[in-house]
Short mmCIF file of C-alpha atoms in Angstrom, two decimals:
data_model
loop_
_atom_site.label_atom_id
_atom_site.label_comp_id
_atom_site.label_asym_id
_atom_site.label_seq_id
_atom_site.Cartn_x
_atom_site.Cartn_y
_atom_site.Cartn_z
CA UNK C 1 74.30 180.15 105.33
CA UNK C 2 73.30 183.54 104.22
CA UNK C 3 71.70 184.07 100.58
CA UNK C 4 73.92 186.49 98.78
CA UNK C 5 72.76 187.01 95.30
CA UNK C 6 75.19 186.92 92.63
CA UNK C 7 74.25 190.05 90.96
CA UNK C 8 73.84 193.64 92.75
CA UNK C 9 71.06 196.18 92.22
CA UNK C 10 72.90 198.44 90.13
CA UNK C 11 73.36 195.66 87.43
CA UNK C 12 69.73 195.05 87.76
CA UNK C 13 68.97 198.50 87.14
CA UNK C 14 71.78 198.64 83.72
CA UNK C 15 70.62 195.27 82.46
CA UNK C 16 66.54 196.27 82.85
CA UNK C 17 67.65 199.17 80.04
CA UNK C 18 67.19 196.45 77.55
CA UNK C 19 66.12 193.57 79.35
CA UNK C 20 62.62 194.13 80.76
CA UNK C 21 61.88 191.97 84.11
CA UNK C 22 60.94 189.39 84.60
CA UNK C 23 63.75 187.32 83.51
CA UNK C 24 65.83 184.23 84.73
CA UNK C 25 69.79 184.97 84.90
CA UNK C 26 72.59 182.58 85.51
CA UNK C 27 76.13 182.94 87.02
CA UNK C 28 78.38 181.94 85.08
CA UNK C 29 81.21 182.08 87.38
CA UNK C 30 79.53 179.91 89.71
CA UNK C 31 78.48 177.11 87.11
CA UNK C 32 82.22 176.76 85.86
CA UNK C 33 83.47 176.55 90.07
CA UNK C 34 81.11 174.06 90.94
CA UNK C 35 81.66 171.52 87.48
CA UNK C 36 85.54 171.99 87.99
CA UNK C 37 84.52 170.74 91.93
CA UNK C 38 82.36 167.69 90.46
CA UNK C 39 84.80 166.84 88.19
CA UNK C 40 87.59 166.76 90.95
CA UNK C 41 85.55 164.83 93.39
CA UNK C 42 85.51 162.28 91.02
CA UNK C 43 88.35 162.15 89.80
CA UNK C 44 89.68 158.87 91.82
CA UNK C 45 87.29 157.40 89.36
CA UNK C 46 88.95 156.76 85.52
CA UNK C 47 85.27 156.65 83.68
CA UNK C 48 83.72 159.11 85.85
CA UNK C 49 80.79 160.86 84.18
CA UNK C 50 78.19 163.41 84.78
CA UNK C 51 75.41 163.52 82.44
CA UNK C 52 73.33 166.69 83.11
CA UNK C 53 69.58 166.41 84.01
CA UNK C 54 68.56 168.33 81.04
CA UNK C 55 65.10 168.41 81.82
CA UNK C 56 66.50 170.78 84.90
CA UNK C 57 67.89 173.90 82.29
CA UNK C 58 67.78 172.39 78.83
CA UNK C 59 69.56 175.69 77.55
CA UNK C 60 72.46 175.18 75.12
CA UNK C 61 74.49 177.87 76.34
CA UNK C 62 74.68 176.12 79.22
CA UNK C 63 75.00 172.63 78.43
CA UNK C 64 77.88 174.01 76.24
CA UNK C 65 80.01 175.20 79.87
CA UNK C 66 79.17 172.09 81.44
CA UNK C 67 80.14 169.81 78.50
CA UNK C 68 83.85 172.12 78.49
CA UNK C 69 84.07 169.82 81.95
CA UNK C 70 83.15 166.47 80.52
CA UNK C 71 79.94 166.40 81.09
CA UNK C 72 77.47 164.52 78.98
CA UNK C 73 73.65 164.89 79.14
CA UNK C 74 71.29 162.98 80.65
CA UNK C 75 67.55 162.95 78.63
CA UNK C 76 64.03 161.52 79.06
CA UNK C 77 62.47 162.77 76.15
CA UNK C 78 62.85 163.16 72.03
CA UNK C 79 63.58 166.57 72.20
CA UNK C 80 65.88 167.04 74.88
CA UNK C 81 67.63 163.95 72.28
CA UNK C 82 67.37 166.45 69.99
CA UNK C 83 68.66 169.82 72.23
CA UNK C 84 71.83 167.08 72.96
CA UNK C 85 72.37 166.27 69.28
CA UNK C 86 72.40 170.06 68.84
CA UNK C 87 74.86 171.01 71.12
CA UNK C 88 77.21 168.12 69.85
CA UNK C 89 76.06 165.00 72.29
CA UNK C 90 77.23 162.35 70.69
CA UNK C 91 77.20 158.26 71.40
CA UNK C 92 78.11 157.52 75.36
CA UNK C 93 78.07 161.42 75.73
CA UNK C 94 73.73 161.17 75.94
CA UNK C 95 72.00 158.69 78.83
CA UNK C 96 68.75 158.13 77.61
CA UNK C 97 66.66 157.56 81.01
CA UNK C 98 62.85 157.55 80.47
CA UNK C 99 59.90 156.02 81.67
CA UNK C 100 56.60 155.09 79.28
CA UNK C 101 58.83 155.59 76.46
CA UNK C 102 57.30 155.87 73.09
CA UNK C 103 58.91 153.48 70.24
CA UNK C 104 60.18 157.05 67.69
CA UNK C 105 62.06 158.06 71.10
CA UNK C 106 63.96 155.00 71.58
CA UNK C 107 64.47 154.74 68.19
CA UNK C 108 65.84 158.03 68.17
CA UNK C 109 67.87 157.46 71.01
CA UNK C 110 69.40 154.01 69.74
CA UNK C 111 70.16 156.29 66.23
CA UNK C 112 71.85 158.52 68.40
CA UNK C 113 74.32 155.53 70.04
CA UNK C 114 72.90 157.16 73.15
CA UNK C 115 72.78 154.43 76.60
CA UNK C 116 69.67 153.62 76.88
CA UNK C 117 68.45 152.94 80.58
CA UNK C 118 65.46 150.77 80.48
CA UNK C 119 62.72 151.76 83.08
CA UNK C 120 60.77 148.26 83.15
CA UNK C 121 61.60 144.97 82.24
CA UNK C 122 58.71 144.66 79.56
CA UNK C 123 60.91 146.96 77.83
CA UNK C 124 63.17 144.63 76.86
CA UNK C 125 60.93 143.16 74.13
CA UNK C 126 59.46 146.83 73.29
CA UNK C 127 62.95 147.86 72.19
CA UNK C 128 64.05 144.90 70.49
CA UNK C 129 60.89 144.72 68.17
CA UNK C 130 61.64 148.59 67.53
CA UNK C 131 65.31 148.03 66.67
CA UNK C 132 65.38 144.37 66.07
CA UNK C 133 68.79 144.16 67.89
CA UNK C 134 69.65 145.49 71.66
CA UNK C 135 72.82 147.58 71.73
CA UNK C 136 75.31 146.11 73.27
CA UNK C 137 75.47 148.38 76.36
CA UNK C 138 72.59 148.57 78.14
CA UNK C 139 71.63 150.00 81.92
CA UNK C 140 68.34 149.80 83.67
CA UNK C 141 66.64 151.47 86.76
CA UNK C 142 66.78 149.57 89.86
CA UNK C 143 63.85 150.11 92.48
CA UNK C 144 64.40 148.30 95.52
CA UNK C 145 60.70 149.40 96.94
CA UNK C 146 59.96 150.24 100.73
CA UNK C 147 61.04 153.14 102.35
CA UNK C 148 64.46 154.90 101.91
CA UNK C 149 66.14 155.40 105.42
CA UNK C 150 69.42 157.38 106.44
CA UNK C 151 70.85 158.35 109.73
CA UNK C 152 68.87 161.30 109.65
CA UNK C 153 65.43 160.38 108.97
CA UNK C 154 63.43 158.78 106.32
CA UNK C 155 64.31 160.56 102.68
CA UNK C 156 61.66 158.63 100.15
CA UNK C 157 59.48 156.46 99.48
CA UNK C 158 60.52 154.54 96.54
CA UNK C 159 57.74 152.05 97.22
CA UNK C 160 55.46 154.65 95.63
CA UNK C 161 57.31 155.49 93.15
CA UNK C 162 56.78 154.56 89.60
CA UNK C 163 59.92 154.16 88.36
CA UNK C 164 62.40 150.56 87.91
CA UNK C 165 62.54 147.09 88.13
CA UNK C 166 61.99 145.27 91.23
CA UNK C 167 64.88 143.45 92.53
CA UNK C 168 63.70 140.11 91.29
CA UNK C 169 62.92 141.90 87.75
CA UNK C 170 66.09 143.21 87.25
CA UNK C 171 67.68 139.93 88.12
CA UNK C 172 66.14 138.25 85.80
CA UNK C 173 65.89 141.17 82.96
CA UNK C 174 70.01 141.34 83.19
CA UNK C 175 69.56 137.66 82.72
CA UNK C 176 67.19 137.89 79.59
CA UNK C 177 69.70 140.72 77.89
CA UNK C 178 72.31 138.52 78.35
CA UNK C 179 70.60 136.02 76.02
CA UNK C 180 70.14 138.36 73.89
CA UNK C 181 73.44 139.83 73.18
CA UNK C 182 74.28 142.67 75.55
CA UNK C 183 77.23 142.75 76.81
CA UNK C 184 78.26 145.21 78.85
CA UNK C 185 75.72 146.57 81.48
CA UNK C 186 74.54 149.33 83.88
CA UNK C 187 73.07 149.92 87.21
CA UNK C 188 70.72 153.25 87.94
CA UNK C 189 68.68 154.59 90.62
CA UNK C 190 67.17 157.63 92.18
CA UNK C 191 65.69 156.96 95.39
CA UNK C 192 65.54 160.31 97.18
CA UNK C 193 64.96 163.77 95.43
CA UNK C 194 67.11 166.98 96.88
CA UNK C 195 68.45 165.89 99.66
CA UNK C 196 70.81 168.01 101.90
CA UNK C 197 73.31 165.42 103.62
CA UNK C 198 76.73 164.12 102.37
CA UNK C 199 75.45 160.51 103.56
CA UNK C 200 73.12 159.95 100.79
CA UNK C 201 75.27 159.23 97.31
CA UNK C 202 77.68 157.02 99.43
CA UNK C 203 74.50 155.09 101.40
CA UNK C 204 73.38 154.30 97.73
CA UNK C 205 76.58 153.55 96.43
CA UNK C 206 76.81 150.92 99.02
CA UNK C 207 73.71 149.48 98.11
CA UNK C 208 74.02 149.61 94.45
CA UNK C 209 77.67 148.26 94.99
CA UNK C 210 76.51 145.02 96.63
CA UNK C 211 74.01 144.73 94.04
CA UNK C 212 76.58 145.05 91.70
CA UNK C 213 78.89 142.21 93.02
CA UNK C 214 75.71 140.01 93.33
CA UNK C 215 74.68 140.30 90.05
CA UNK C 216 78.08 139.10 88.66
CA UNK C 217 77.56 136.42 90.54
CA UNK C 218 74.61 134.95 90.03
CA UNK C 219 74.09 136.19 86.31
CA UNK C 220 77.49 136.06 84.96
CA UNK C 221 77.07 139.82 83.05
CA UNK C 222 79.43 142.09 83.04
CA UNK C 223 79.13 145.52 85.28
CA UNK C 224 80.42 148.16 83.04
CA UNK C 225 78.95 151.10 85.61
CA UNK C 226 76.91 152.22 88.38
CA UNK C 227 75.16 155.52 87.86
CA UNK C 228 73.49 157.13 91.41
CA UNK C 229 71.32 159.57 89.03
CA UNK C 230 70.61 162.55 90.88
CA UNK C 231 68.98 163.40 94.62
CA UNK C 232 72.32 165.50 95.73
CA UNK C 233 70.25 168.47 96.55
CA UNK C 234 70.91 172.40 97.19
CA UNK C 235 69.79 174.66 100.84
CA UNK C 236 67.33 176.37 99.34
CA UNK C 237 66.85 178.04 103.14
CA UNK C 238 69.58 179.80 104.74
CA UNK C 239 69.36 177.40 107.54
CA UNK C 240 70.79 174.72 105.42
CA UNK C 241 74.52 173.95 105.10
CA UNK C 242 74.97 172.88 101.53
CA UNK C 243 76.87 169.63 100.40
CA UNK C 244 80.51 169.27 100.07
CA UNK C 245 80.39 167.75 96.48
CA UNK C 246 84.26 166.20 97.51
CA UNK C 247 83.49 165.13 100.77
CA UNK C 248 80.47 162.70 99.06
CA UNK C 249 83.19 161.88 96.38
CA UNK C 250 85.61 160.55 98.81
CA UNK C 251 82.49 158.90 100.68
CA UNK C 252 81.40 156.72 97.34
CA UNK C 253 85.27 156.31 96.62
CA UNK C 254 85.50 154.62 100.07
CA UNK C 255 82.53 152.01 99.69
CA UNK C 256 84.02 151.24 96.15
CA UNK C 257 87.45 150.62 97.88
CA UNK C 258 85.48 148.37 100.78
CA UNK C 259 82.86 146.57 98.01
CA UNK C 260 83.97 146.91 94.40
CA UNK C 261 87.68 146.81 94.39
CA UNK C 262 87.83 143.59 96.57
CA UNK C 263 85.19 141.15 93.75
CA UNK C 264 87.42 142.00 91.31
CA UNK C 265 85.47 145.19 90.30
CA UNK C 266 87.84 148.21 90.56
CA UNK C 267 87.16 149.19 86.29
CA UNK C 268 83.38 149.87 87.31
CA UNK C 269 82.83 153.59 85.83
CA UNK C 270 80.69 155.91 88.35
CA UNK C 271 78.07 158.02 86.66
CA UNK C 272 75.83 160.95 87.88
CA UNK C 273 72.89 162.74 87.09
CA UNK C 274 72.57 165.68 88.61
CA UNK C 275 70.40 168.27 87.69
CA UNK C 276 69.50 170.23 90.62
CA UNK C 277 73.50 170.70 92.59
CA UNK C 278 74.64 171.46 88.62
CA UNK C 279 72.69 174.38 87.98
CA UNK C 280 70.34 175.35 91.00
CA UNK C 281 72.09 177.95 93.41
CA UNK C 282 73.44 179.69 89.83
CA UNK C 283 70.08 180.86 88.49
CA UNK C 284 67.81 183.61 89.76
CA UNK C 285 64.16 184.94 89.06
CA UNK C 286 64.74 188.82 88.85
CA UNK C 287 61.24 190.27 89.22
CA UNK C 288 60.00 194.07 90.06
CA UNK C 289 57.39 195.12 92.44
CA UNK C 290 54.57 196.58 90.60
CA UNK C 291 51.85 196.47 93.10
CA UNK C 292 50.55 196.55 96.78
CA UNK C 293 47.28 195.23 98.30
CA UNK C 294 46.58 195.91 101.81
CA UNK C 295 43.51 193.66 102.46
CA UNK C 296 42.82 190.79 105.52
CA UNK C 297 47.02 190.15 104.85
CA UNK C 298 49.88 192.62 103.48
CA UNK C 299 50.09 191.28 99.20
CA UNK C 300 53.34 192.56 97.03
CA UNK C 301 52.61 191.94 93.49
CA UNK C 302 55.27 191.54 91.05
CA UNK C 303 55.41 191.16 87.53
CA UNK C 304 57.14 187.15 87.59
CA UNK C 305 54.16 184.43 88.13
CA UNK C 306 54.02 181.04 88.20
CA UNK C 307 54.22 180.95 85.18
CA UNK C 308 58.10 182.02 85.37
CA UNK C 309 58.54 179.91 88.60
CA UNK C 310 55.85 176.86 89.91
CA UNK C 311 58.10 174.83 92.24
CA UNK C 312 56.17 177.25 95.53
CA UNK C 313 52.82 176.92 94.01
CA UNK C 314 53.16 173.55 92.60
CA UNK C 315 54.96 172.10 95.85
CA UNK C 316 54.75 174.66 98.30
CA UNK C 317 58.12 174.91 98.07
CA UNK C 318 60.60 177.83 99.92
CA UNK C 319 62.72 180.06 97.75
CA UNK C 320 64.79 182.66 98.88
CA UNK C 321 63.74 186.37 98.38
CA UNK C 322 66.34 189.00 98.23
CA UNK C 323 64.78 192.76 97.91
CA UNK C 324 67.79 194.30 96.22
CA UNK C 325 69.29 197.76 98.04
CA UNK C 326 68.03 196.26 100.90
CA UNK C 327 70.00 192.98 101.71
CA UNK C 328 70.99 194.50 105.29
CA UNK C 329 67.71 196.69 105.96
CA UNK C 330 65.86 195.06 108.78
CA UNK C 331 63.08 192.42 107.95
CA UNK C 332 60.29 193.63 109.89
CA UNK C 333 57.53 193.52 107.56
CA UNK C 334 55.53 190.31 106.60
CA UNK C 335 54.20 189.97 103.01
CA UNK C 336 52.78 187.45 100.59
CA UNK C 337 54.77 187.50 97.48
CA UNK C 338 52.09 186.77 94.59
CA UNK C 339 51.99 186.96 90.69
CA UNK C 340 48.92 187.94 88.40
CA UNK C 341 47.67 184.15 87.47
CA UNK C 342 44.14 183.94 88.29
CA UNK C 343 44.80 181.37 90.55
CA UNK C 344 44.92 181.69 95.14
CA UNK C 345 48.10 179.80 95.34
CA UNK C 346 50.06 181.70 92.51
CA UNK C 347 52.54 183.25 95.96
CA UNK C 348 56.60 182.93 95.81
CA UNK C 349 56.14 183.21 99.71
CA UNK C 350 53.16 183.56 101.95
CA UNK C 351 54.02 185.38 105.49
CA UNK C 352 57.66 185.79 104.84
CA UNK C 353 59.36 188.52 106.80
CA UNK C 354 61.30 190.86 104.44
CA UNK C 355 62.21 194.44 104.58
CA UNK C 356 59.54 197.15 103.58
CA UNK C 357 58.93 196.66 99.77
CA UNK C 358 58.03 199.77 97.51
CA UNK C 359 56.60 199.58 93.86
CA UNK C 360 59.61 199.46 91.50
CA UNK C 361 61.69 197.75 94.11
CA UNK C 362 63.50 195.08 92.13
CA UNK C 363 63.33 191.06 93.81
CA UNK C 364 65.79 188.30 93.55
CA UNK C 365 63.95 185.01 93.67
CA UNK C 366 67.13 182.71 94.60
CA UNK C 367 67.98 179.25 93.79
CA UNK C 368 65.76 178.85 90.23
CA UNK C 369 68.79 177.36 88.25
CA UNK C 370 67.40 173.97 88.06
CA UNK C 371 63.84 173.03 87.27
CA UNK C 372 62.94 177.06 87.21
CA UNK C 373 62.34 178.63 84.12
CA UNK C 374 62.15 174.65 82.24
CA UNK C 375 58.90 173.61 84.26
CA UNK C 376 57.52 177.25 82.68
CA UNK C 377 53.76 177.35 80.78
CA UNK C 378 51.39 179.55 78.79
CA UNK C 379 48.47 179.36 81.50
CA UNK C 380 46.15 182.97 81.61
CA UNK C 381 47.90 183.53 77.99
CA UNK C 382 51.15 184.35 80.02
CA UNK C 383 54.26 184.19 78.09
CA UNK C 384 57.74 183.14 79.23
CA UNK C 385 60.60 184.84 80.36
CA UNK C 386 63.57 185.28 78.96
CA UNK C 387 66.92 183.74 80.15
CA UNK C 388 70.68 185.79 80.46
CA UNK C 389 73.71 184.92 81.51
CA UNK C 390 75.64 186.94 83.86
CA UNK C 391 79.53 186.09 82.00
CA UNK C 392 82.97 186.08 84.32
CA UNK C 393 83.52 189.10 82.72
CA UNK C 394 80.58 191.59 83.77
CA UNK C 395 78.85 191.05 80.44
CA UNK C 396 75.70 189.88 80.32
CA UNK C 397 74.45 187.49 77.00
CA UNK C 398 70.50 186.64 76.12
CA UNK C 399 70.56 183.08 75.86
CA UNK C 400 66.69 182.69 75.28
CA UNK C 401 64.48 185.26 74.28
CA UNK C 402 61.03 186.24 76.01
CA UNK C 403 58.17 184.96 74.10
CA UNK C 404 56.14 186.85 72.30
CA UNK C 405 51.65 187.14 71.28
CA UNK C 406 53.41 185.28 68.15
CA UNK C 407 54.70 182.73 69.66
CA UNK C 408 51.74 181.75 72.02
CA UNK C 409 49.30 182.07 68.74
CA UNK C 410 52.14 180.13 66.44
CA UNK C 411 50.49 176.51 66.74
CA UNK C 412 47.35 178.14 65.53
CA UNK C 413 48.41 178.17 62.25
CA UNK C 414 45.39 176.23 61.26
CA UNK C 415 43.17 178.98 61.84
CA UNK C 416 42.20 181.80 59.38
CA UNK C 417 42.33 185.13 61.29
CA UNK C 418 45.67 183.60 62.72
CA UNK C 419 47.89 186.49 60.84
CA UNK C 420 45.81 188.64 62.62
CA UNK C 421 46.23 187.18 65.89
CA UNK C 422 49.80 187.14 65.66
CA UNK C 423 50.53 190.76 64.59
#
């Protein structure tokens, strides 16, 4: 699949006039396409929801076009509670998923009427001394351990992962909410992060499914939904075919048929969590060239860092580079792409072919939607980016401003020359 960015060089060049690179953009075109496609995919489903990862892009301008498509918000901390509440979140809208959860953030949550999902089934007491009474709709994270197969290879390791109850825990933990007044109850796992195959929701649908059925059985409760959380991932190389978001809604919608329908199950609500396939492929990190090293390798340096993007430093992970004016020049030169922290692995791509760069050549850094400019930091003093959106109609809006020496110096408000850092 070729990378095509979603804006050309000669917007670039009109939006740098007031927006100085670096800066993330989004598409909003592409946002509203893709949530009308969830939403369709779905739609066999009567209490279909998607609750948006907002640790992925907790920006309000775009939580606002998602939530125009039903979708609710899914949070794991107090203030992305309080980003939700903002935005208008209310009750069953918010899926409070966390994990080491302090007591003012469940209490927060529960004062919200937000679903809480409990990560651990010592939990269960830890909330009810907080709010004296469990809610009466309740979910918690499943973690069936080992090794997460497909077809295609192994996908995770959820045996290593920190999150959910064992099987035997969350048998018994539905059990113990039952006793204590909960009525109406929810399944949720993650098992694999990003993947790129239409197999995966469906494969855990059919797992979770069974689970489902079983745990009517054998505890009596009441399975109000089943949310598969998030793991539908995006090609961030252009060897990848992306997923068909409606053929992996037709594949869950079959296993429900086969599993769910026949126990006497066919009012079990599906819920999503996706993050990543929401927001990912419509976000870009627009940087410039501003340097060129020619040492014991060929070194662009540009004026983004880590800072702005730290999924390739942090994971080593591949993001598309576009060199703008240039998408069909020949890519015959090989470069590290690097940033100014004062750190060796600070590179958006080491040895990637790409067509001759000059200083003041302008980059797109493709696929930064989701978990781009949120996982940002003030490491080396370096101050964030700010965030636009590209609108359907040409216009472009600032939706976050770029931090400023005040900012970074704001929390240092205890200190006496801080006016004078701050000017």
């Amino acid at each position: 699949m070729k990378k095509i960015p979603f804006v050309t060089k000669e917007k670039i060049e009109e939006i740098t006039k007031t927006y100085p690179t670096p800066f993330h953009i989004y598409d909003e075109k592409g946002i509203r396409e893709n949530a009308r496609a969830v939403k369709e995919a779905f739609s066999w489903n009567k209490g279909f929801k998607e609750y948006f990862a907002v640790k992925a892009t907790p920006n309000p301008f775009l939580i606002n076009i998602l939530h125009e498509y039903g979708c609710g918000c899914d949070c794991s901390s107090m203030t992305e509670l309080m980003l939700s509440d903002a935005v208008g979140m209310k009750g069953s809208d918010i899926m409070f998923s966390s994990n080491d959860t302090p007591a003012e953030d469940y209490a927060y949550a529960a004062k919200l009427g937000a679903i809480i999902n409990l990560d651990d089934i010592t939990h269960i007491d830890f909330l009810e001394n907080i709010l004296g009474k469990l809610p009466e709709t309740m979910s918690c994270r499943y973690n069936p351990g080992g090794i997460f197969q497909m077809s295609n290879g192994i996908m995770d390791n959820p045996g290593d992962s920190k999150y959910g109850f064992t099987t035997e825990q969350l048998f018994e933990g539905f059990g113990i909410l039952k006793e204590k007044g909960v009525k109406n109850f929810g399944i949720h796992a993650f098992l694999a992060s990003n993947t790129v195959t239409n197999e995966y929701y469906p494969q855990l649908a059919g797992q979770l499914f069974e689970l489902a059925v079983k745990l009517k059985e054998e505890t009596g409760v009441k399975v109000s939904f089943i949310n598969l959380s998030g793991g539908v991932g995006i090609p961030y190389t252009p060897e990848q075919e992306p997923n068909d978001i409606r053929v992996i809604g037709d594949g869950v919608r079959e296993v429900y048929e086969e599993i769910l329908v026949p126990a006497g199950m066919g009012d079990v609500a599906i819920y999503t969590e996706m993050g990543r396939f929401m927001m990912g492929p419509y976000g870009a990190l627009v940087t410039q060239a501003i340097h060129e090293k020619h040492t014991y390798k060929e070194y662009i340096g540009v004026d983004a860092c880590a800072v702005n993007l730290m999924r390739p430093a942090m994971y080593g992970a591949y993001h598309h580079i576009t060199v703008l004016g240039k998408e069909e020049a020949p890519c015959g030169h090989k470069y590290d792409v690097t940033g100014s922290l004062c750190e060796n692995n600070d590179k958006f791509a080491i040895d990637r072919m790409l067509p001759e760069i000059e200083k003041g050549d302008y980059l797109v850094i493709h696929d930064t939607g989701a978990h781009g400019h949120a996982m940002g930091y003030n490491y080396n003093g370096k101050l964030r980016s700010a965030e636009l959106l590209l609108k359907e109609d040409g216009s472009v809006q600032l939706i976050r401003r770029a931090e400023t020496p005040k900012d970074y110096f704001s929390t240092l408000d205890c200190f006496e020359v801080f006016e004078k850092l701050s000017d």
